[in-house]
mmCIF file of C-alpha atoms in Angstrom:
data_model
loop_
_atom_site.group_PDB
_atom_site.id
_atom_site.type_symbol
_atom_site.label_atom_id
_atom_site.label_comp_id
_atom_site.label_asym_id
_atom_site.label_seq_id
_atom_site.Cartn_x
_atom_site.Cartn_y
_atom_site.Cartn_z
ATOM 1 C CA MET A 1 108.443 85.946 102.202
ATOM 2 C CA ALA A 2 105.022 84.816 103.330
ATOM 3 C CA MET A 3 101.339 84.821 102.553
ATOM 4 C CA LEU A 4 98.463 84.578 104.984
ATOM 5 C CA TRP A 5 94.767 83.846 104.658
ATOM 6 C CA LYS A 6 91.936 83.508 107.115
ATOM 7 C CA PHE A 7 88.441 82.162 106.599
ATOM 8 C CA VAL A 8 86.412 84.470 108.773
ATOM 9 C CA ARG A 9 82.918 84.857 110.173
ATOM 10 C CA VAL A 10 82.994 88.117 111.953
ATOM 11 C CA THR A 11 80.745 88.510 114.834
ATOM 12 C CA LYS A 12 79.005 91.740 119.640
ATOM 13 C CA TYR A 13 78.103 90.470 123.284
ATOM 14 C CA SER A 14 77.172 89.711 126.812
ATOM 15 C CA LYS A 15 78.123 92.932 128.524
ATOM 16 C CA ILE A 16 77.743 91.667 132.132
ATOM 17 C CA ALA A 17 81.167 91.105 133.659
ATOM 18 C CA LEU A 18 81.819 88.047 135.824
ATOM 19 C CA SER A 19 80.904 88.659 139.453
ATOM 20 C CA PRO A 20 83.919 88.586 141.813
ATOM 21 C CA LYS A 21 82.080 86.033 143.974
ATOM 22 C CA VAL A 22 80.988 83.619 141.287
ATOM 23 C CA LYS A 23 82.490 80.126 141.115
ATOM 24 C CA VAL A 24 83.783 79.031 137.733
ATOM 25 C CA ARG A 25 84.178 75.300 137.111
ATOM 26 C CA GLY A 26 83.812 74.777 140.863
ATOM 27 C CA ILE A 27 86.775 76.945 141.827
ATOM 28 C CA PRO A 28 86.159 79.942 144.116
ATOM 29 C CA THR A 29 87.275 83.188 142.587
ATOM 30 C CA CYS A 30 88.423 84.594 145.917
ATOM 31 C CA SER A 31 91.194 82.804 147.839
ATOM 32 C CA ARG A 32 92.913 83.604 151.146
ATOM 33 C CA HIS A 33 95.556 81.981 153.354
ATOM 34 C CA SER A 34 95.131 78.209 153.000
ATOM 35 C CA SER A 35 97.097 76.956 156.021
ATOM 36 C CA SER A 36 95.289 74.666 158.469
ATOM 37 C CA LYS A 37 96.851 76.548 161.409
ATOM 38 C CA SER A 38 94.944 79.325 163.107
ATOM 39 C CA VAL A 39 95.757 82.779 161.790
ATOM 40 C CA PRO A 40 95.486 85.951 163.852
ATOM 41 C CA SER A 41 92.343 87.875 162.928
ATOM 42 C CA GLU A 42 94.283 91.083 162.271
ATOM 43 C CA PHE A 43 96.493 89.169 159.772
ATOM 44 C CA VAL A 44 93.463 87.779 157.949
ATOM 45 C CA ALA A 45 91.902 91.216 157.802
ATOM 46 C CA ASN A 46 95.025 92.646 156.167
ATOM 47 C CA THR A 47 95.497 89.779 153.702
ATOM 48 C CA PRO A 48 94.356 90.925 150.257
ATOM 49 C CA CYS A 49 91.589 88.922 148.633
ATOM 50 C CA VAL A 50 92.838 87.706 145.253
ATOM 51 C CA LYS A 51 89.925 87.207 142.875
ATOM 52 C CA THR A 52 90.682 84.611 140.218
ATOM 53 C CA VAL A 53 89.019 82.784 137.377
ATOM 54 C CA GLU A 54 89.961 79.182 136.685
ATOM 55 C CA LEU A 55 89.813 78.163 133.064
ATOM 56 C CA LEU A 56 91.126 74.982 131.435
ATOM 57 C CA GLY A 57 93.008 74.041 134.577
ATOM 58 C CA LYS A 58 94.729 77.396 135.160
ATOM 59 C CA ALA A 59 93.873 80.256 137.504
ATOM 60 C CA TYR A 60 93.969 83.834 136.270
ATOM 61 C CA PRO A 61 93.890 86.737 138.761
ATOM 62 C CA GLN A 62 91.256 89.332 137.945
ATOM 63 C CA ASP A 63 91.964 93.046 137.640
ATOM 64 C CA ASP A 64 90.370 96.165 136.203
ATOM 65 C CA TYR A 65 90.522 94.658 132.700
ATOM 66 C CA SER A 66 88.625 91.464 133.539
ATOM 67 C CA ASN A 67 85.324 91.388 131.643
ATOM 68 C CA VAL A 68 84.778 87.779 130.586
ATOM 69 C CA THR A 69 81.311 86.557 131.512
ATOM 70 C CA GLU A 70 80.168 83.314 133.076
ATOM 71 C CA LYS A 71 78.112 82.570 129.977
ATOM 72 C CA ILE A 72 81.145 82.884 127.707
ATOM 73 C CA LEU A 73 83.321 80.848 130.066
ATOM 74 C CA SER A 74 80.805 78.029 129.800
ATOM 75 C CA LYS A 75 81.482 77.876 126.042
ATOM 76 C CA VAL A 76 85.256 77.499 126.367
ATOM 77 C CA GLY A 77 86.470 73.953 125.913
ATOM 78 C CA LYS A 78 83.494 72.670 123.920
ATOM 79 C CA ASN A 79 85.745 72.344 120.840
ATOM 80 C CA LEU A 80 82.855 71.842 118.437
ATOM 81 C CA HIS A 81 85.264 71.843 115.491
ATOM 82 C CA ASN A 82 86.789 68.624 116.851
ATOM 83 C CA LYS A 83 83.546 66.768 117.575
ATOM 84 C CA LYS A 84 83.131 64.096 114.926
ATOM 85 C CA HIS A 85 80.239 64.674 112.503
ATOM 86 C CA HIS A 86 79.486 68.148 113.881
ATOM 87 C CA PRO A 87 78.942 70.599 110.962
ATOM 88 C CA LEU A 88 82.065 72.542 111.988
ATOM 89 C CA TRP A 89 84.080 69.315 112.068
ATOM 90 C CA LEU A 90 82.755 68.351 108.638
ATOM 91 C CA ILE A 91 83.782 71.629 106.994
ATOM 92 C CA LYS A 92 87.166 71.522 108.740
ATOM 93 C CA GLU A 93 87.811 67.991 107.492
ATOM 94 C CA GLN A 94 86.715 68.928 103.971
ATOM 95 C CA MET A 95 89.217 71.789 103.899
ATOM 96 C CA LYS A 96 91.989 69.700 105.443
ATOM 97 C CA ASP A 97 91.412 66.941 102.898
ATOM 98 C CA HIS A 98 91.655 69.459 100.066
ATOM 99 C CA PHE A 99 94.982 70.826 101.281
ATOM 100 C CA TYR A 100 96.392 67.365 101.988
ATOM 101 C CA LYS A 101 95.621 66.213 98.444
ATOM 102 C CA GLN A 102 96.467 69.380 96.531
ATOM 103 C CA TYR A 103 99.754 70.398 98.177
ATOM 104 C CA ILE A 104 102.425 67.762 98.674
ATOM 105 C CA GLY A 105 105.893 68.331 100.111
ATOM 106 C CA HIS A 106 109.256 67.013 98.927
ATOM 107 C CA HIS A 107 108.920 63.667 100.707
ATOM 108 C CA GLY A 108 105.394 62.886 99.486
ATOM 109 C CA THR A 109 103.786 64.073 102.719
ATOM 110 C CA PRO A 110 101.248 66.927 102.988
ATOM 111 C CA LEU A 111 102.893 70.334 102.693
ATOM 112 C CA PHE A 112 100.547 71.914 105.263
ATOM 113 C CA SER A 113 100.394 70.709 108.854
ATOM 114 C CA VAL A 114 97.201 71.300 110.860
ATOM 115 C CA TYR A 115 96.822 72.628 114.422
ATOM 116 C CA ASP A 116 93.274 72.447 115.786
ATOM 117 C CA ASP A 117 93.730 71.962 119.547
ATOM 118 C CA LEU A 118 95.615 75.106 120.586
ATOM 119 C CA SER A 119 94.361 76.771 123.781
ATOM 120 C CA PRO A 120 91.910 79.642 123.214
ATOM 121 C CA VAL A 121 93.477 81.461 126.187
ATOM 122 C CA VAL A 122 96.332 83.612 124.890
ATOM 123 C CA THR A 123 98.360 86.562 126.049
ATOM 124 C CA VAL A 124 97.662 90.084 124.884
ATOM 125 C CA GLN A 125 101.131 89.991 123.366
ATOM 126 C CA GLN A 126 100.161 86.970 121.248
ATOM 127 C CA ASN A 127 96.809 88.393 120.193
ATOM 128 C CA PHE A 128 97.987 91.903 119.327
ATOM 129 C CA ASP A 129 101.662 92.813 119.800
ATOM 130 C CA SER A 130 103.087 89.865 117.846
ATOM 131 C CA LEU A 131 100.918 90.919 114.890
ATOM 132 C CA LEU A 132 102.183 94.516 114.877
ATOM 133 C CA ILE A 133 98.779 95.830 115.980
ATOM 134 C CA PRO A 134 99.356 99.344 117.445
ATOM 135 C CA GLN A 135 98.693 100.022 121.123
ATOM 136 C CA ASN A 136 95.904 102.488 120.278
ATOM 137 C CA HIS A 137 94.249 100.271 117.649
ATOM 138 C CA ALA A 138 90.462 99.999 118.014
ATOM 139 C CA SER A 139 90.591 96.186 117.923
ATOM 140 C CA ARG A 140 92.176 96.139 121.420
ATOM 141 C CA ARG A 141 89.192 97.769 123.154
ATOM 142 C CA LYS A 142 87.604 96.075 126.166
ATOM 143 C CA GLU A 143 84.244 96.601 124.494
ATOM 144 C CA ASP A 144 85.289 94.268 121.676
ATOM 145 C CA ASN A 145 87.246 91.531 123.502
ATOM 146 C CA TYR A 146 86.991 89.124 126.425
ATOM 147 C CA TYR A 147 89.837 89.808 128.833
ATOM 148 C CA LEU A 148 90.697 87.524 131.758
ATOM 149 C CA ASN A 149 93.014 90.285 132.967
ATOM 150 C CA ARG A 150 95.410 92.831 131.483
ATOM 151 C CA ASP A 151 97.785 90.107 130.293
ATOM 152 C CA HIS A 152 95.468 87.261 129.215
ATOM 153 C CA MET A 153 92.373 87.034 127.055
ATOM 154 C CA LEU A 154 90.281 84.713 124.933
ATOM 155 C CA ARG A 155 91.764 84.840 121.437
ATOM 156 C CA ALA A 156 89.950 87.159 119.057
ATOM 157 C CA HIS A 157 91.424 85.380 116.021
ATOM 158 C CA THR A 158 93.522 82.327 115.189
ATOM 159 C CA SER A 159 96.294 84.741 114.163
ATOM 160 C CA ALA A 160 97.210 84.840 117.873
ATOM 161 C CA HIS A 161 99.168 81.600 117.278
ATOM 162 C CA GLN A 162 100.903 82.722 114.116
ATOM 163 C CA TRP A 163 104.171 83.976 115.626
ATOM 164 C CA ASP A 164 104.623 80.879 117.812
ATOM 165 C CA LEU A 165 103.997 78.447 114.944
ATOM 166 C CA ILE A 166 106.412 80.244 112.624
ATOM 167 C CA HIS A 167 108.975 80.524 115.416
ATOM 168 C CA SER A 168 108.784 76.747 115.919
ATOM 169 C CA GLY A 169 110.136 76.312 112.386
ATOM 170 C CA LEU A 170 106.961 75.762 110.374
ATOM 171 C CA ASP A 171 106.697 77.267 106.900
ATOM 172 C CA ALA A 172 103.238 75.978 105.861
ATOM 173 C CA PHE A 173 100.393 75.365 108.303
ATOM 174 C CA LEU A 174 96.663 75.640 108.999
ATOM 175 C CA ALA A 175 95.365 76.768 112.399
ATOM 176 C CA VAL A 176 91.755 76.057 113.385
ATOM 177 C CA GLY A 177 89.880 77.089 116.495
ATOM 178 C CA ASP A 178 87.091 78.821 118.365
ATOM 179 C CA VAL A 179 87.504 82.589 118.740
ATOM 180 C CA TYR A 180 85.742 85.155 120.916
ATOM 181 C CA ARG A 181 84.567 88.726 120.343
ATOM 182 C CA ARG A 182 81.986 90.848 122.150
ATOM 183 C CA ASP A 183 79.663 91.047 119.171
ATOM 184 C CA THR A 184 75.938 91.732 119.232
ATOM 185 C CA ILE A 185 73.941 88.577 118.574
ATOM 186 C CA ASP A 186 71.878 88.578 115.401
ATOM 187 C CA ASN A 187 71.180 86.167 112.550
ATOM 188 C CA THR A 188 74.816 86.263 111.361
ATOM 189 C CA HIS A 189 76.741 87.148 114.546
ATOM 190 C CA TYR A 190 77.522 85.386 117.817
ATOM 191 C CA PRO A 191 80.272 86.093 120.402
ATOM 192 C CA VAL A 192 81.804 82.639 119.820
ATOM 193 C CA PHE A 193 82.687 81.574 116.286
ATOM 194 C CA HIS A 194 85.383 79.657 114.412
ATOM 195 C CA GLN A 195 88.210 80.399 112.014
ATOM 196 C CA MET A 196 90.649 78.466 109.877
ATOM 197 C CA GLU A 197 93.852 80.263 108.997
ATOM 198 C CA GLY A 198 96.639 79.372 106.612
ATOM 199 C CA VAL A 199 100.226 80.571 106.356
ATOM 200 C CA ARG A 200 102.922 79.739 103.840
ATOM 201 C CA LEU A 201 106.478 81.063 103.749
ATOM 202 C CA PHE A 202 108.430 81.033 100.479
ATOM 203 C CA SER A 203 112.122 80.822 99.757
ATOM 204 C CA CYS A 204 113.475 82.417 96.597
ATOM 205 C CA HIS A 205 113.814 78.978 94.967
ATOM 206 C CA GLN A 206 110.238 77.954 95.853
ATOM 207 C CA LEU A 207 108.697 81.128 94.517
ATOM 208 C CA PHE A 208 110.596 81.344 91.242
ATOM 209 C CA SER A 209 111.088 77.623 90.499
ATOM 210 C CA ASN A 210 108.485 77.584 87.701
ATOM 211 C CA VAL A 211 109.606 80.840 86.109
ATOM 212 C CA LYS A 212 111.695 80.579 82.944
ATOM 213 C CA ASP A 213 114.837 82.698 82.845
ATOM 214 C CA ASP A 214 114.519 83.392 86.569
ATOM 215 C CA GLU A 215 118.149 84.449 86.877
ATOM 216 C CA GLY A 216 118.350 87.764 88.640
ATOM 217 C CA LEU A 217 114.869 87.544 90.174
ATOM 218 C CA ARG A 218 114.941 88.375 93.882
ATOM 219 C CA LEU A 219 112.567 88.380 96.845
ATOM 220 C CA PHE A 220 113.951 91.531 98.445
ATOM 221 C CA GLU A 221 115.122 94.998 97.589
ATOM 222 C CA GLN A 222 115.716 98.339 99.270
ATOM 223 C CA GLY A 223 112.741 100.136 97.774
ATOM 224 C CA HIS A 224 109.720 102.174 98.770
ATOM 225 C CA ARG A 225 106.387 101.138 100.224
ATOM 226 C CA THR A 226 103.528 101.627 97.784
ATOM 227 C CA ALA A 227 99.862 100.674 97.592
ATOM 228 C CA HIS A 228 100.919 97.444 95.881
ATOM 229 C CA LYS A 229 103.923 96.233 97.888
ATOM 230 C CA GLN A 230 106.105 96.554 100.968
ATOM 231 C CA GLU A 231 109.351 98.499 100.754
ATOM 232 C CA CYS A 232 111.474 95.359 101.129
ATOM 233 C CA HIS A 233 109.741 93.186 98.500
ATOM 234 C CA THR A 234 110.392 93.219 94.770
ATOM 235 C CA MET A 235 107.387 93.736 92.532
ATOM 236 C CA GLU A 236 108.056 90.373 90.810
ATOM 237 C CA ALA A 237 107.949 88.539 94.134
ATOM 238 C CA VAL A 238 104.753 90.271 95.273
ATOM 239 C CA ARG A 239 102.967 89.522 92.019
ATOM 240 C CA LEU A 240 103.858 85.838 92.207
ATOM 241 C CA VAL A 241 102.846 85.532 95.870
ATOM 242 C CA GLU A 242 99.558 87.340 95.185
ATOM 243 C CA PHE A 243 98.844 85.090 92.200
ATOM 244 C CA ASN A 244 99.629 81.959 94.230
ATOM 245 C CA LEU A 245 97.539 83.169 97.168
ATOM 246 C CA LYS A 246 94.444 83.946 95.115
ATOM 247 C CA GLN A 247 94.778 80.743 93.090
ATOM 248 C CA VAL A 248 95.002 78.593 96.236
ATOM 249 C CA LEU A 249 91.945 80.216 97.807
ATOM 250 C CA THR A 250 89.846 80.203 94.638
ATOM 251 C CA LYS A 251 90.542 76.471 94.257
ATOM 252 C CA LEU A 252 89.476 75.886 97.852
ATOM 253 C CA MET A 253 86.234 77.842 97.543
ATOM 254 C CA THR A 254 85.232 76.136 94.289
ATOM 255 C CA HIS A 255 86.037 72.791 95.954
ATOM 256 C CA ILE A 256 83.549 73.657 98.703
ATOM 257 C CA PHE A 257 80.850 75.501 96.757
ATOM 258 C CA GLY A 258 81.217 74.148 93.210
ATOM 259 C CA ASP A 259 82.780 75.156 89.890
ATOM 260 C CA GLU A 260 80.037 77.659 89.066
ATOM 261 C CA LEU A 261 81.000 79.855 92.016
ATOM 262 C CA GLN A 262 81.384 83.573 91.271
ATOM 263 C CA VAL A 263 84.317 85.172 93.088
ATOM 264 C CA ARG A 264 85.592 88.730 93.340
ATOM 265 C CA TRP A 265 88.534 90.285 95.176
ATOM 266 C CA VAL A 266 88.412 93.523 97.161
ATOM 267 C CA ASP A 267 91.453 95.515 98.326
ATOM 268 C CA CYS A 268 91.443 96.091 102.086
ATOM 269 C CA TYR A 269 93.709 96.792 105.078
ATOM 270 C CA PHE A 270 95.058 94.565 107.854
ATOM 271 C CA PRO A 271 97.902 95.585 110.236
ATOM 272 C CA PHE A 272 99.810 92.338 109.597
ATOM 273 C CA THR A 273 99.591 92.016 105.785
ATOM 274 C CA HIS A 274 100.287 94.267 102.777
ATOM 275 C CA PRO A 275 98.886 94.158 100.205
ATOM 276 C CA SER A 276 95.667 92.788 101.710
ATOM 277 C CA PHE A 277 92.513 91.416 100.106
ATOM 278 C CA GLU A 278 89.060 90.107 100.937
ATOM 279 C CA MET A 279 87.343 87.429 98.896
ATOM 280 C CA GLU A 280 83.635 87.748 98.269
ATOM 281 C CA ILE A 281 81.411 85.099 96.738
ATOM 282 C CA ASN A 282 78.036 85.541 95.082
ATOM 283 C CA PHE A 283 75.544 83.888 97.431
ATOM 284 C CA GLN A 284 71.821 84.011 96.658
ATOM 285 C CA GLY A 285 72.324 87.068 94.468
ATOM 286 C CA GLU A 286 74.405 89.022 96.999
ATOM 287 C CA TRP A 287 78.145 89.387 97.480
ATOM 288 C CA MET A 288 79.267 87.893 100.808
ATOM 289 C CA GLU A 289 82.734 88.163 102.362
ATOM 290 C CA VAL A 290 84.197 84.748 103.204
ATOM 291 C CA LEU A 291 87.856 85.451 103.991
ATOM 292 C CA GLY A 292 90.651 87.972 104.344
ATOM 293 C CA CYS A 293 94.225 87.423 103.175
ATOM 294 C CA GLY A 294 97.437 89.098 102.086
ATOM 295 C CA VAL A 295 101.215 89.145 101.899
ATOM 296 C CA MET A 296 102.503 88.917 105.463
ATOM 297 C CA GLU A 297 104.406 91.936 106.759
ATOM 298 C CA GLN A 298 108.084 91.034 106.461
ATOM 299 C CA GLN A 299 108.749 92.653 109.831
ATOM 300 C CA LEU A 300 106.493 90.013 111.394
ATOM 301 C CA VAL A 301 108.341 87.189 109.646
ATOM 302 C CA ASN A 302 111.737 88.635 110.573
ATOM 303 C CA SER A 303 110.756 88.915 114.237
#
């Protein structure tokens, strides 16, 4: 059983697609036969011109889905969250330090491992399919994402790495990185922004270890899906995971903003968690969303 949270700054833009003739990072986007021998003119004429974009040392062939712009490509690889003393680095380190000190594993080492250098280029399968996002879901639209081609894109969220990190055997981790969405630029939105995401998986022993008379308590059952839980989770397990999740995140936010922070929780919907919540904090007299979270869909964990 698992819980997920994501510190989010949602952001729409740069509608001009990359020209087929533009050079990116010095690599031509159109390549033909590269042999030094002479080639018959009729052969050259019939050789298809493969338009490609090179990004982070790899070439991606363009197709009808390609819409990433030269301006956005110039932002990839800056890794501001890893530049020492940059404001993004400072907030990342503050959050890492909190988790390292607050949550210790069995051997006295930090419970959560941190991954902050994962490539922002992901497959569509990683960004959507692995998270159970339906094929017709609005979040997949070309108008909202930067596609290199039909199979590859710039990640729209750090959740794109979730399946791979869990599959590698991790049960508690933080993922940090730059993410990309075609959002309109205003005073709170920009097409490149950053997220930190946390995931923790629980065993039955871990979840119920502090519960007295826990005999008979289970993580799973053959039940029915309701507004409060998934069909496979017991109500006792969901309540404990939800309590743990909200406690962890409230502690983090008060660590960052101070003990006087006002917090409220709002029920919401995400394709990969149920139940799902958003945290809002009172900032300058207004309620502002700072993160989304929830109990991870068991189907995702099982996959």
